[in-house]
mmCIF file of C-alpha atoms and ligand atoms in Angstrom:
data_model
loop_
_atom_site.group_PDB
_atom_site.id
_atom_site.type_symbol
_atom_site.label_atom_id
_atom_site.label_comp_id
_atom_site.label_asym_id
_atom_site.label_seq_id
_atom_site.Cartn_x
_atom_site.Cartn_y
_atom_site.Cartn_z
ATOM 1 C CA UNK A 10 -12.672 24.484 -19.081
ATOM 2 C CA UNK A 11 -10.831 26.597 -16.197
ATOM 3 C CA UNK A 12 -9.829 25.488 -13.130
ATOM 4 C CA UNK A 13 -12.921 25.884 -10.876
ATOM 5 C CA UNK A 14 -15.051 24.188 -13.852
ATOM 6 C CA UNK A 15 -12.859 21.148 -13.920
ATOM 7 C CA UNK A 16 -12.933 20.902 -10.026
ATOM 8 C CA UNK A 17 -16.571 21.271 -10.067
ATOM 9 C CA UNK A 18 -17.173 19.079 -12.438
ATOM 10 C CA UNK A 19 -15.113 16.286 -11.757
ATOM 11 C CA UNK A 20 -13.991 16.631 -7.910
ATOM 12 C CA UNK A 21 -16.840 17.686 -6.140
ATOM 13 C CA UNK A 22 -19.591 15.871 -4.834
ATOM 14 C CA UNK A 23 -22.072 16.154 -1.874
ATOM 15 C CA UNK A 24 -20.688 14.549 1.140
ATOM 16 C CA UNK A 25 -22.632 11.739 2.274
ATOM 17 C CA UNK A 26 -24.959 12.309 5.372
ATOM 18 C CA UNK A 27 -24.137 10.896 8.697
ATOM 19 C CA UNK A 28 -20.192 10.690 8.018
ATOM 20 C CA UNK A 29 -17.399 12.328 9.138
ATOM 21 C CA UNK A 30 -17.716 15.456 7.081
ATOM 22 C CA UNK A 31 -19.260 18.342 7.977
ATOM 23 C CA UNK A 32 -18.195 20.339 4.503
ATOM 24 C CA UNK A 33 -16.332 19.012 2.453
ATOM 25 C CA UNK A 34 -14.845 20.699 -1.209
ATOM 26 C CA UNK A 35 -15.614 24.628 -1.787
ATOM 27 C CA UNK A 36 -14.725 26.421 1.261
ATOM 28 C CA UNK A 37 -11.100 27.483 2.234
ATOM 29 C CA UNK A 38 -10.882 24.507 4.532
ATOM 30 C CA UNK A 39 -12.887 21.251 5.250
ATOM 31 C CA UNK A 40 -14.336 20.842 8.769
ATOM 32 C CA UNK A 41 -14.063 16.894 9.839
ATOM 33 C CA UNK A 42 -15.834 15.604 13.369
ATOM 34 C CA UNK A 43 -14.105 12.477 14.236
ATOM 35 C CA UNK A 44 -15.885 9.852 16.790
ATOM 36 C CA UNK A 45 -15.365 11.250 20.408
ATOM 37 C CA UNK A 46 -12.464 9.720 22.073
ATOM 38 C CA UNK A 47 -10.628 9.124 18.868
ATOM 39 C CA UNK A 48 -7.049 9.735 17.406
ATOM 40 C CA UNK A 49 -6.737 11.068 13.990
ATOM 41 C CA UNK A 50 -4.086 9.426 11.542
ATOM 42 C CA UNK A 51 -2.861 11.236 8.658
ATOM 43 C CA UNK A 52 -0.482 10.169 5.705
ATOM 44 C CA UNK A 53 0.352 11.678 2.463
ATOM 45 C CA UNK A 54 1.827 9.677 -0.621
ATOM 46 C CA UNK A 55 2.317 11.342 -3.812
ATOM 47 C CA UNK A 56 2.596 9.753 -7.482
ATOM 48 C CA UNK A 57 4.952 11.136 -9.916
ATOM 49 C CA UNK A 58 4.640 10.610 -13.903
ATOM 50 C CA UNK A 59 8.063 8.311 -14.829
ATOM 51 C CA UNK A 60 9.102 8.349 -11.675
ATOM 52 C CA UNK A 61 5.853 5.826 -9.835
ATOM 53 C CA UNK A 62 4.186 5.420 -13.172
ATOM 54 C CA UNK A 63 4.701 5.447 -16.875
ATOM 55 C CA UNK A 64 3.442 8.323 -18.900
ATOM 56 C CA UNK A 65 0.371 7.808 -20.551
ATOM 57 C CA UNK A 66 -0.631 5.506 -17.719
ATOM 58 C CA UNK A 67 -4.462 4.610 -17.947
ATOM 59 C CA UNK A 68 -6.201 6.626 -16.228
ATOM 60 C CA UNK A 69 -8.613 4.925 -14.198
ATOM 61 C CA UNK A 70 -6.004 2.584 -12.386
ATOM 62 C CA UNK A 71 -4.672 5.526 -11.887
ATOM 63 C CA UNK A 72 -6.889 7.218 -9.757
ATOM 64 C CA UNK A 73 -7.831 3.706 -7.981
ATOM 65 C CA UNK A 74 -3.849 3.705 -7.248
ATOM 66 C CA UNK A 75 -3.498 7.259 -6.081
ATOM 67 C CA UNK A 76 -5.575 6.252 -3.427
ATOM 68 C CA UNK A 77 -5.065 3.231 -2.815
ATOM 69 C CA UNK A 78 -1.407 3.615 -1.375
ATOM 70 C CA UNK A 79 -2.342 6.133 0.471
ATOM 71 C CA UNK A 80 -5.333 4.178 2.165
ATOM 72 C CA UNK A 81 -2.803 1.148 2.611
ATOM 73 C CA UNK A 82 -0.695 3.364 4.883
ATOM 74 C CA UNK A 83 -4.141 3.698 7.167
ATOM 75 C CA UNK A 84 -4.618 0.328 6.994
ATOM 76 C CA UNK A 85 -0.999 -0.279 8.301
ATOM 77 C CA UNK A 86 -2.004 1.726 11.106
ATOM 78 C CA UNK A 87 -5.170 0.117 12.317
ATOM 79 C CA UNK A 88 -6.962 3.351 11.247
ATOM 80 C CA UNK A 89 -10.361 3.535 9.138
ATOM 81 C CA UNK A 90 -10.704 6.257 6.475
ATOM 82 C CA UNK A 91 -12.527 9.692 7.195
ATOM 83 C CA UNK A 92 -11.987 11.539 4.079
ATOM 84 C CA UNK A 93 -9.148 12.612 1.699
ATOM 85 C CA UNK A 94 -7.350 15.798 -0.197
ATOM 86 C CA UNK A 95 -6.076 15.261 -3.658
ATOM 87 C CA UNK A 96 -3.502 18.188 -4.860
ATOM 88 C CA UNK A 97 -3.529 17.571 -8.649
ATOM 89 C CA UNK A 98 -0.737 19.621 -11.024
ATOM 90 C CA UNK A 99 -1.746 18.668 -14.485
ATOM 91 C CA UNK A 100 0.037 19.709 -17.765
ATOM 92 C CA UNK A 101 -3.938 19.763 -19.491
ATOM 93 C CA UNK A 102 -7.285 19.388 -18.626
ATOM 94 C CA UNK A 103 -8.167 16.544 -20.760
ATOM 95 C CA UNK A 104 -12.090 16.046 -20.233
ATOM 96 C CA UNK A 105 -11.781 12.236 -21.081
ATOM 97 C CA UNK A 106 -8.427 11.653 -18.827
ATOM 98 C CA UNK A 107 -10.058 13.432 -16.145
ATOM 99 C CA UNK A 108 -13.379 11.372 -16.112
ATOM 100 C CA UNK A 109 -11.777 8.320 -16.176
ATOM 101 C CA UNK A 110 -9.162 9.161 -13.360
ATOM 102 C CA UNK A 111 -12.085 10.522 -11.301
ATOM 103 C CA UNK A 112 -14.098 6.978 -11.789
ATOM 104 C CA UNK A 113 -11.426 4.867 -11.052
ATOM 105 C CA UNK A 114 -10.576 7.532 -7.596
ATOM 106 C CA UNK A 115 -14.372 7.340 -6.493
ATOM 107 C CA UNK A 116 -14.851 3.536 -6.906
ATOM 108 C CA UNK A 117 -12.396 2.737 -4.539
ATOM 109 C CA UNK A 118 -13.274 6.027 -1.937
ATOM 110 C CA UNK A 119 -17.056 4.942 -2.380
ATOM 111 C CA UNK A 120 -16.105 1.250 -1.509
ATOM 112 C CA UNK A 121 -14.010 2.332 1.584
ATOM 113 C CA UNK A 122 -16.534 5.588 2.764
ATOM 114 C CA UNK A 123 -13.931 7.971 2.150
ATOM 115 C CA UNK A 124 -15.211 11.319 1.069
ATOM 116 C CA UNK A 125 -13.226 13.786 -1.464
ATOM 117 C CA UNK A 126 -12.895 16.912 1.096
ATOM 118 C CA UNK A 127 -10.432 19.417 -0.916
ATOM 119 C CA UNK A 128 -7.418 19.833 -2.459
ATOM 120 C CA UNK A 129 -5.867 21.549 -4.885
ATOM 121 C CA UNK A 130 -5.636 22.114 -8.723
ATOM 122 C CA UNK A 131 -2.678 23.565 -10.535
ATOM 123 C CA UNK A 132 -0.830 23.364 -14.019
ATOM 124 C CA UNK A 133 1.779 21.510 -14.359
ATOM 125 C CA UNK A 134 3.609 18.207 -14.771
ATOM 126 C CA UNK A 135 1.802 15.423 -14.115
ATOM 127 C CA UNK A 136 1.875 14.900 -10.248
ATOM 128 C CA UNK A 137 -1.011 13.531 -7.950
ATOM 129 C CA UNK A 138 -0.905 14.054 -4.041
ATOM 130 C CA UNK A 139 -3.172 12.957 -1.774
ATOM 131 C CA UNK A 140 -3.928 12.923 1.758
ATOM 132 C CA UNK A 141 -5.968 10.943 3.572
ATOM 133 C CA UNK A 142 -7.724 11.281 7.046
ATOM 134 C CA UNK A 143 -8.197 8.339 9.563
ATOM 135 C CA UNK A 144 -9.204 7.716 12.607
ATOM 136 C CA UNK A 145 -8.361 5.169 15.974
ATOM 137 C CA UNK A 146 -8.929 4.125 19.192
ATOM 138 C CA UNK A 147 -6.171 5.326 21.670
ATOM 139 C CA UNK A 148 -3.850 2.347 22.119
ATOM 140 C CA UNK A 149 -4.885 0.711 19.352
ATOM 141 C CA UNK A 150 -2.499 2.422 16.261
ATOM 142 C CA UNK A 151 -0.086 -0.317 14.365
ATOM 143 C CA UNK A 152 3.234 1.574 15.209
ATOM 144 C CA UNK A 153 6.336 0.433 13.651
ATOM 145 C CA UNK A 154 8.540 0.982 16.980
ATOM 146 C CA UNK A 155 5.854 -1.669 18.799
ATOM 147 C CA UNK A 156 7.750 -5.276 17.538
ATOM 148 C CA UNK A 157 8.509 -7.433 20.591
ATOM 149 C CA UNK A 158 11.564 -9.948 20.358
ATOM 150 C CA UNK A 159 9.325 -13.607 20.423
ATOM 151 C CA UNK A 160 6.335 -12.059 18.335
ATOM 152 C CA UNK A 161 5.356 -14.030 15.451
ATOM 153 C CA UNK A 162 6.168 -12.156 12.165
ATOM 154 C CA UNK A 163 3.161 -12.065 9.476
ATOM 155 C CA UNK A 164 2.720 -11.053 6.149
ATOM 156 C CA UNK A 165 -0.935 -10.219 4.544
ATOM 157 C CA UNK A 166 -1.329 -12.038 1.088
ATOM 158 C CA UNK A 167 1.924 -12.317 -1.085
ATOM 159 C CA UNK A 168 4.521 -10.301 -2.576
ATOM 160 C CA UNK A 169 6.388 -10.329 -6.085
ATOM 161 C CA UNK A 170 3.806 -9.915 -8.199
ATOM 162 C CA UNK A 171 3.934 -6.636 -8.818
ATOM 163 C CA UNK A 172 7.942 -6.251 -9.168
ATOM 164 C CA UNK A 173 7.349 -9.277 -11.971
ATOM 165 C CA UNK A 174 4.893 -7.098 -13.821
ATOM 166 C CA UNK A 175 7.032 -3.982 -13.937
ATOM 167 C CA UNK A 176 9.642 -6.293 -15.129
ATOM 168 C CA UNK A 177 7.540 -7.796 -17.960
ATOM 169 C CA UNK A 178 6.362 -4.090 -18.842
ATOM 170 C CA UNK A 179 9.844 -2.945 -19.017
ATOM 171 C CA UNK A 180 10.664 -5.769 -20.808
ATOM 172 C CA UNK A 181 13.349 -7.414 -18.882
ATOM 173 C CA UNK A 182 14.601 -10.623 -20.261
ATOM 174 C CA UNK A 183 14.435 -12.801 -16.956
ATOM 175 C CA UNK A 184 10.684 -12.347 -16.897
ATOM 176 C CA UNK A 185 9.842 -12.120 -20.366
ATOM 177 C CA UNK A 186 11.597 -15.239 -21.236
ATOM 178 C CA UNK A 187 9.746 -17.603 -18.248
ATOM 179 C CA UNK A 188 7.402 -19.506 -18.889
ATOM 180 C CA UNK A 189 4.377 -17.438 -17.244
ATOM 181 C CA UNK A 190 0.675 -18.016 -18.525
ATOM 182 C CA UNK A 191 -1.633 -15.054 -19.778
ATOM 183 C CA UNK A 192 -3.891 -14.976 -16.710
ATOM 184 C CA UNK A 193 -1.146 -15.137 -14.420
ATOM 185 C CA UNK A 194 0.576 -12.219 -15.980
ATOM 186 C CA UNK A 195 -2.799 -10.451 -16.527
ATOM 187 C CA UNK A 196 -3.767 -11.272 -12.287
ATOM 188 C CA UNK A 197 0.174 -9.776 -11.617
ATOM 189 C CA UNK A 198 -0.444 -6.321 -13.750
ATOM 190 C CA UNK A 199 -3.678 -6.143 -12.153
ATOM 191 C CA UNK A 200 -1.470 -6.268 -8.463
ATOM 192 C CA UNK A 201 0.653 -3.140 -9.741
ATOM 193 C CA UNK A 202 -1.664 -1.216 -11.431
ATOM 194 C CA UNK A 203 -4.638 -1.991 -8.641
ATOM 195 C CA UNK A 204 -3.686 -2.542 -5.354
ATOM 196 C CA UNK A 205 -6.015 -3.339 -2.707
ATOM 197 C CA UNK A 206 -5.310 -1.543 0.614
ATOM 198 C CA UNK A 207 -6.003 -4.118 3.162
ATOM 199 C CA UNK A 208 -8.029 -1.447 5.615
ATOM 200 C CA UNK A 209 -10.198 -4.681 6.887
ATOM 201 C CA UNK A 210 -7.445 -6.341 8.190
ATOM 202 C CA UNK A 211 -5.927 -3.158 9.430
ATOM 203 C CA UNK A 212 -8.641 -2.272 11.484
ATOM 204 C CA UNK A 213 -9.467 -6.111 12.549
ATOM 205 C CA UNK A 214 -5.679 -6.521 13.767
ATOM 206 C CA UNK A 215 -5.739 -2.981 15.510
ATOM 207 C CA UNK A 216 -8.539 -4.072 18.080
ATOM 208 C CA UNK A 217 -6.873 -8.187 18.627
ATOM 209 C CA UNK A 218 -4.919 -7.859 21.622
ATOM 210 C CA UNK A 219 -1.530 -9.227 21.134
ATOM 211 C CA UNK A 220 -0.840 -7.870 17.960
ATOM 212 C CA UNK A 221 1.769 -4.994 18.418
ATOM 213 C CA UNK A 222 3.673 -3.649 15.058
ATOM 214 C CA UNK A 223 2.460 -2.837 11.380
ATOM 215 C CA UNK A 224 3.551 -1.435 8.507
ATOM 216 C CA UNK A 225 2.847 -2.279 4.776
ATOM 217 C CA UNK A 226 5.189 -3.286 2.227
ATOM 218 C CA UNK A 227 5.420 -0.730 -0.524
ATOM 219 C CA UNK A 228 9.397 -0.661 -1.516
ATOM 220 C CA UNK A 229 10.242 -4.439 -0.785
ATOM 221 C CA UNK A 230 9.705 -6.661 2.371
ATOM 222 C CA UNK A 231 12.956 -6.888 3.792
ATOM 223 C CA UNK A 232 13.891 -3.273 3.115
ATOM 224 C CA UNK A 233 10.521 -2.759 4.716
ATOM 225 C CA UNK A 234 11.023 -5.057 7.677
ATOM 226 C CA UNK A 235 14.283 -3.163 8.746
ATOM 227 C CA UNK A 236 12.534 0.317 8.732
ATOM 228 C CA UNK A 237 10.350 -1.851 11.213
ATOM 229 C CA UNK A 238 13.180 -3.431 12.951
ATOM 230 C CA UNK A 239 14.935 -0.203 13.651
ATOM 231 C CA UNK A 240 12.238 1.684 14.988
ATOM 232 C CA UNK A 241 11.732 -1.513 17.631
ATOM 233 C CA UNK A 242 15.114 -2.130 18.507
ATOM 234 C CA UNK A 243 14.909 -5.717 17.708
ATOM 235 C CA UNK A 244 16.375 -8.437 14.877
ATOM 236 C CA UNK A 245 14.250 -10.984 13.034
ATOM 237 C CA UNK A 246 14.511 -14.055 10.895
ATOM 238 C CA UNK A 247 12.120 -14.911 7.875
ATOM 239 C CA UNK A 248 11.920 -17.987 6.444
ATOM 240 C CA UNK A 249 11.631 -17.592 2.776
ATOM 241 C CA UNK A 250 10.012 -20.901 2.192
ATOM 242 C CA UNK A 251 7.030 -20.316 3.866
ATOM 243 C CA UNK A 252 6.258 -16.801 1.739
ATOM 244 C CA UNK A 253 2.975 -17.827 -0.465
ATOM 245 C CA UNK A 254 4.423 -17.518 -4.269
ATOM 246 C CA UNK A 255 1.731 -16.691 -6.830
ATOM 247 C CA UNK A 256 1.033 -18.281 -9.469
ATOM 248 C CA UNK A 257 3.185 -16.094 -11.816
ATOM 249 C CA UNK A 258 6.511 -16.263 -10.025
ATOM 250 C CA UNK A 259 6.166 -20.229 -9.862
ATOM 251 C CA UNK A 260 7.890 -19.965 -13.599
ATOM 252 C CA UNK A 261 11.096 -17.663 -11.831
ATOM 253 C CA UNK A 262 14.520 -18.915 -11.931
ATOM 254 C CA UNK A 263 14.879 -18.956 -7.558
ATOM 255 C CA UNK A 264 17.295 -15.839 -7.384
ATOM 256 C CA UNK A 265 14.623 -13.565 -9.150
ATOM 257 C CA UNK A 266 12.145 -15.818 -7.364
ATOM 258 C CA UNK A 267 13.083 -14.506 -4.223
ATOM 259 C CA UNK A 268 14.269 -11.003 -5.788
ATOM 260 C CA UNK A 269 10.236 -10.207 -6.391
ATOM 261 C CA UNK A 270 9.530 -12.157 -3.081
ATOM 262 C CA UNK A 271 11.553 -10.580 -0.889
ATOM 263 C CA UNK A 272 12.753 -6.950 -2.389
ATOM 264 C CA UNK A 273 9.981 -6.303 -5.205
ATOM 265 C CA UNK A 274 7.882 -3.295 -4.251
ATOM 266 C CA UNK A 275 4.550 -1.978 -4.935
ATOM 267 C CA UNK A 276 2.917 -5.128 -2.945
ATOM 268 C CA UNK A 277 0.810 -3.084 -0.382
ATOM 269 C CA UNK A 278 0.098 -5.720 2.034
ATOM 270 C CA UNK A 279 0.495 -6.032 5.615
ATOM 271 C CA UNK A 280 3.643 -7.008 7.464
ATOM 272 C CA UNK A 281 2.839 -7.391 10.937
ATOM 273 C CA UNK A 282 4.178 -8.897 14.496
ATOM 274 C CA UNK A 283 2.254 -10.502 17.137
ATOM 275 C CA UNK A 284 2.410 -12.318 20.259
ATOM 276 C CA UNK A 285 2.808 -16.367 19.890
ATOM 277 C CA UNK A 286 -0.583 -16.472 21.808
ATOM 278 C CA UNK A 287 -2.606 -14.400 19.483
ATOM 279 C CA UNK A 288 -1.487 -16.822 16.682
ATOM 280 C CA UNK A 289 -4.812 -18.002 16.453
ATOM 281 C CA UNK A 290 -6.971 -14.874 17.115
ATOM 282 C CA UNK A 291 -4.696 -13.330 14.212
ATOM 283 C CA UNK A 292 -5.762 -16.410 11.803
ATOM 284 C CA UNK A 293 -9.655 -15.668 12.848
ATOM 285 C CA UNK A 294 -9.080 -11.532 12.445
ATOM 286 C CA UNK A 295 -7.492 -12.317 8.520
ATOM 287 C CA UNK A 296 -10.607 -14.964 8.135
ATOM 288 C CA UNK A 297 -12.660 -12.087 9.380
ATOM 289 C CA UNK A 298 -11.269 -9.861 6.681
ATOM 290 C CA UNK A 299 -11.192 -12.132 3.554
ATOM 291 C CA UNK A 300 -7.289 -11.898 3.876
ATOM 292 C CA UNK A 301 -4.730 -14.908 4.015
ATOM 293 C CA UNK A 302 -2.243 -13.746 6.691
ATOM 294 C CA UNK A 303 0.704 -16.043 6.946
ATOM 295 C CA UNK A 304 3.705 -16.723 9.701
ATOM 296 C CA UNK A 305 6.750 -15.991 7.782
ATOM 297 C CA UNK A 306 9.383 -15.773 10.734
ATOM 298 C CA UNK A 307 9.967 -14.272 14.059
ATOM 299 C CA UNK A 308 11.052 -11.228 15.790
ATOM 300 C CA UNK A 309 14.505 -11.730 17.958
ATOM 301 C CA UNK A 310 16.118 -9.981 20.480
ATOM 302 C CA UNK A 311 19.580 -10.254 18.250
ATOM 303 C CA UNK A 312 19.695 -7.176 15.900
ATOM 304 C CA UNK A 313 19.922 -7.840 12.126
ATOM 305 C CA UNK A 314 17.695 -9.806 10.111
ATOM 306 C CA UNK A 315 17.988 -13.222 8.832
ATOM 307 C CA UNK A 316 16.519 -15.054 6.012
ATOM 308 C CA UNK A 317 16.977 -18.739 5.604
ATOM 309 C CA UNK A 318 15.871 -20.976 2.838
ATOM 310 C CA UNK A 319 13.946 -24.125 2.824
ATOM 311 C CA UNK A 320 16.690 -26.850 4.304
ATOM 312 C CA UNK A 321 17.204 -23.931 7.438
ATOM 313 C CA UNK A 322 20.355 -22.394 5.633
ATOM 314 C CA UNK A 323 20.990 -18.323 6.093
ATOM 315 C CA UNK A 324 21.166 -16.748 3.013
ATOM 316 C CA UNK A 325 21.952 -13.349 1.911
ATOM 317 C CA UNK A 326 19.644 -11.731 -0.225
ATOM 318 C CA UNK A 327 21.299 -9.495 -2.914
ATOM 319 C CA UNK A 328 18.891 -7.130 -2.684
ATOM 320 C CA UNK A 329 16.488 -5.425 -0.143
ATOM 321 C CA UNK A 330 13.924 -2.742 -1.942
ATOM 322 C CA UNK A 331 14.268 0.505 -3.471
ATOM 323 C CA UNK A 332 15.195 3.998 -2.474
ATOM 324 C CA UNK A 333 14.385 6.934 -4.147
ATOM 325 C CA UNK A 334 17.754 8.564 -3.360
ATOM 326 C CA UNK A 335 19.699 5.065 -3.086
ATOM 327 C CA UNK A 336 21.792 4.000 -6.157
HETATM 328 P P1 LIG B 7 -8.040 28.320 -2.202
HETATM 329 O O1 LIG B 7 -7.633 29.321 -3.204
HETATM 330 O O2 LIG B 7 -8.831 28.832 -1.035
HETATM 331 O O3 LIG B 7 -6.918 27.414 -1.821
HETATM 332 P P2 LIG B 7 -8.904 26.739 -4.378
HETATM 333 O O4 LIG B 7 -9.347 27.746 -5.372
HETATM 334 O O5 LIG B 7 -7.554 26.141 -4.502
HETATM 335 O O6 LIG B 7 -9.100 27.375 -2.932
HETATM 336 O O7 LIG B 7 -9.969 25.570 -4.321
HETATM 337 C C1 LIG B 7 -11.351 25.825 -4.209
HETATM 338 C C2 LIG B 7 -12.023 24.675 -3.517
HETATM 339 O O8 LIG B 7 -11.891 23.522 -4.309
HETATM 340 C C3 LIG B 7 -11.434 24.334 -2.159
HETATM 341 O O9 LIG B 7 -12.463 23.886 -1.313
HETATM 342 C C4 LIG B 7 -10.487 23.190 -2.455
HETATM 343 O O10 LIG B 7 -10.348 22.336 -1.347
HETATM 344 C C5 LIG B 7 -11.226 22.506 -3.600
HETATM 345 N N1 LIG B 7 -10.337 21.818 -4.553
HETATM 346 C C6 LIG B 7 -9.392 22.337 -5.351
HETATM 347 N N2 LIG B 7 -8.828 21.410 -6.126
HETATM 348 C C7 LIG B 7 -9.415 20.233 -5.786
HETATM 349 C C8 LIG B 7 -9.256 18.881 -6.211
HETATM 350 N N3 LIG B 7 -8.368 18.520 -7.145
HETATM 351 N N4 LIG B 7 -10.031 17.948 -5.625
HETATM 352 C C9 LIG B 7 -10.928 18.288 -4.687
HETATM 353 N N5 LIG B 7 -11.132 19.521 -4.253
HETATM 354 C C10 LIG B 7 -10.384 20.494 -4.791
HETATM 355 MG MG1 LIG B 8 -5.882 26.275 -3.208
#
């Protein structure tokens, strides 16, 4: 199979009528009409073998994950999906890793009306890139420099699970040796191997007035929440007893407890601020969406960020998320 086989036969399909796309893979470019009077938003996340996922990953969740992150970052905009790119280096074509990474990719863009429009095929070590295409109402994009001291700090479903699954994969004795059940671990592999970009919500909070900053949690919440924090100029404090814990993590001794809560990674929900008078007009848009959204703190005109625990005591959290180029 060559190279313009495999991309016909597994990466292009007619793009559905009425959309966004006017032509989509097969030309030298793809020609997208946005609504009139809309902003495009763009993002790019690309998935490295060993570095963002073991070799000999499955497939499928693969290709639901590829996209998925990158639809997340859309979501933490406000912005719904138009189409996407995938650049693909790939040390084989391997008919029956190919189908299954194309099912699992199309599920979730079918589910979310988000066309494949191009991209690009190449030999090589196992890499997937994609970019996606979105689209919002001027005024309305979930900027990370938006957070207002007094807003009410949210958080979209919960964090940890993930971290704790990458920890029982790895084999790490503080997870393998708690006493977790089989569906809980099974529900927490299923959170870091298919993530659910919350593009609902996204879109629901982007047109309630009174919500003002977004971004979602993808390297650890308080690592996240200071990339936040810094492009607003503000402080916050979270309180870490009121951060839903899953099932799974109920079994954690507290530090690692709050290690997967607070710094795990690979969550992909929203982390959000909004005025105290949207409280309840952010409860109705997360109701709207199928998504628990929860107060976890405040944002404070003090810069830094404080987390206290249950009886109101500060605590310092050992660690805050990853970094590709940290230590
Ligand atoms: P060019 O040489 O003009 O860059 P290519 O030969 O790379 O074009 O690709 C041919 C067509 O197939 C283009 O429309 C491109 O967008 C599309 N394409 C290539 N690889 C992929 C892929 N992995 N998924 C979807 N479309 C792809
Ligand atoms: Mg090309």
């Amino acid at each position: 199979m060559g190279e313009f086989e495999l991309i016909a036969r597994h990466f292009t399909r007619p793009a559905p009528p009425g959309g966004a796309v006017l032509l989509g893979v097969g030309d030298d470019a793809a020609l997208l009409r946005p609504t009139p009077g809309h902003q495009l938003a763009i993002s790019t996340d690309m998935l490295v073998e060993g570095r963002h996922f073991f070799a000999g990953a499955e497939p499928e969740a693969l290709g639901h994950k590829a996209l998925a992150v990158n639809l997340s970052d859309l979501a933490a905009m406000g912005a719904r999906p138009l189409g996407f790119t995938l650049a693909l280096a790939l040390p084989a074509a391997d008919e029956a890793w190919l189908a299954a990474f194309a099912r699992g990719l199309f599920a979730l863009a079918d589910a979310h009306d988000c066309p494949l429009v191009g991209g690009d095929t190449t030999r090589g070590p196992l890499n997937l890139c994609i970019t996606v295409f979105g689209q919002v109402l001027p005024g309305q994009a979930l900027r990370r420099d938006a957070a207002r001291a007094g807003d009410e700090l949210w958080l979209s479903g919960r964090t940890g699970e993930a971290r704790l699954a990458l920890a029982l994969r790895r084999g790490e004795a503080w997870a393998t040796g708690a006493p977790i059940n089989e569906a809980d671990v099974a529900a927490a592999a299923d959170r870091m191997d298919r993530p659910t970009p919350r593009l609902a919500l996204g879109q629901a909070l982007a047109a309630t007035p009174g919500v003002h900053a977004a971004l979602d949690v993808s390297d650890g919440l308080l690592g996240d929440l200071g990339h936040l924090l810094k492009a607003s100029g503000e402080g916050a404090e979270i309180h870490v007893d009121t951060l839903p814990l899953a099932p799974a993590l109920q079994g954690l001794a507290l530090d690692h407890q709050r290690d997967c809560l607070l710094a795990g990674g690979d969550d992909y929900e929203l982390l959000f601020t909004a005025d105290a008078a949207a409280h309840g007009a952010v409860l109705a848009a997360g109701r709207a969406a199928g998504v628990a959204v929860t107060r976890i703190g405040r944002i404070a005109a003090q810069p830094g960020l404080l987390v206290r625990d249950a009886q109101g005591r500060a605590f310092t959290q050992r660690a805050r998320g990853f970094d590709h180029f940290g230590d």
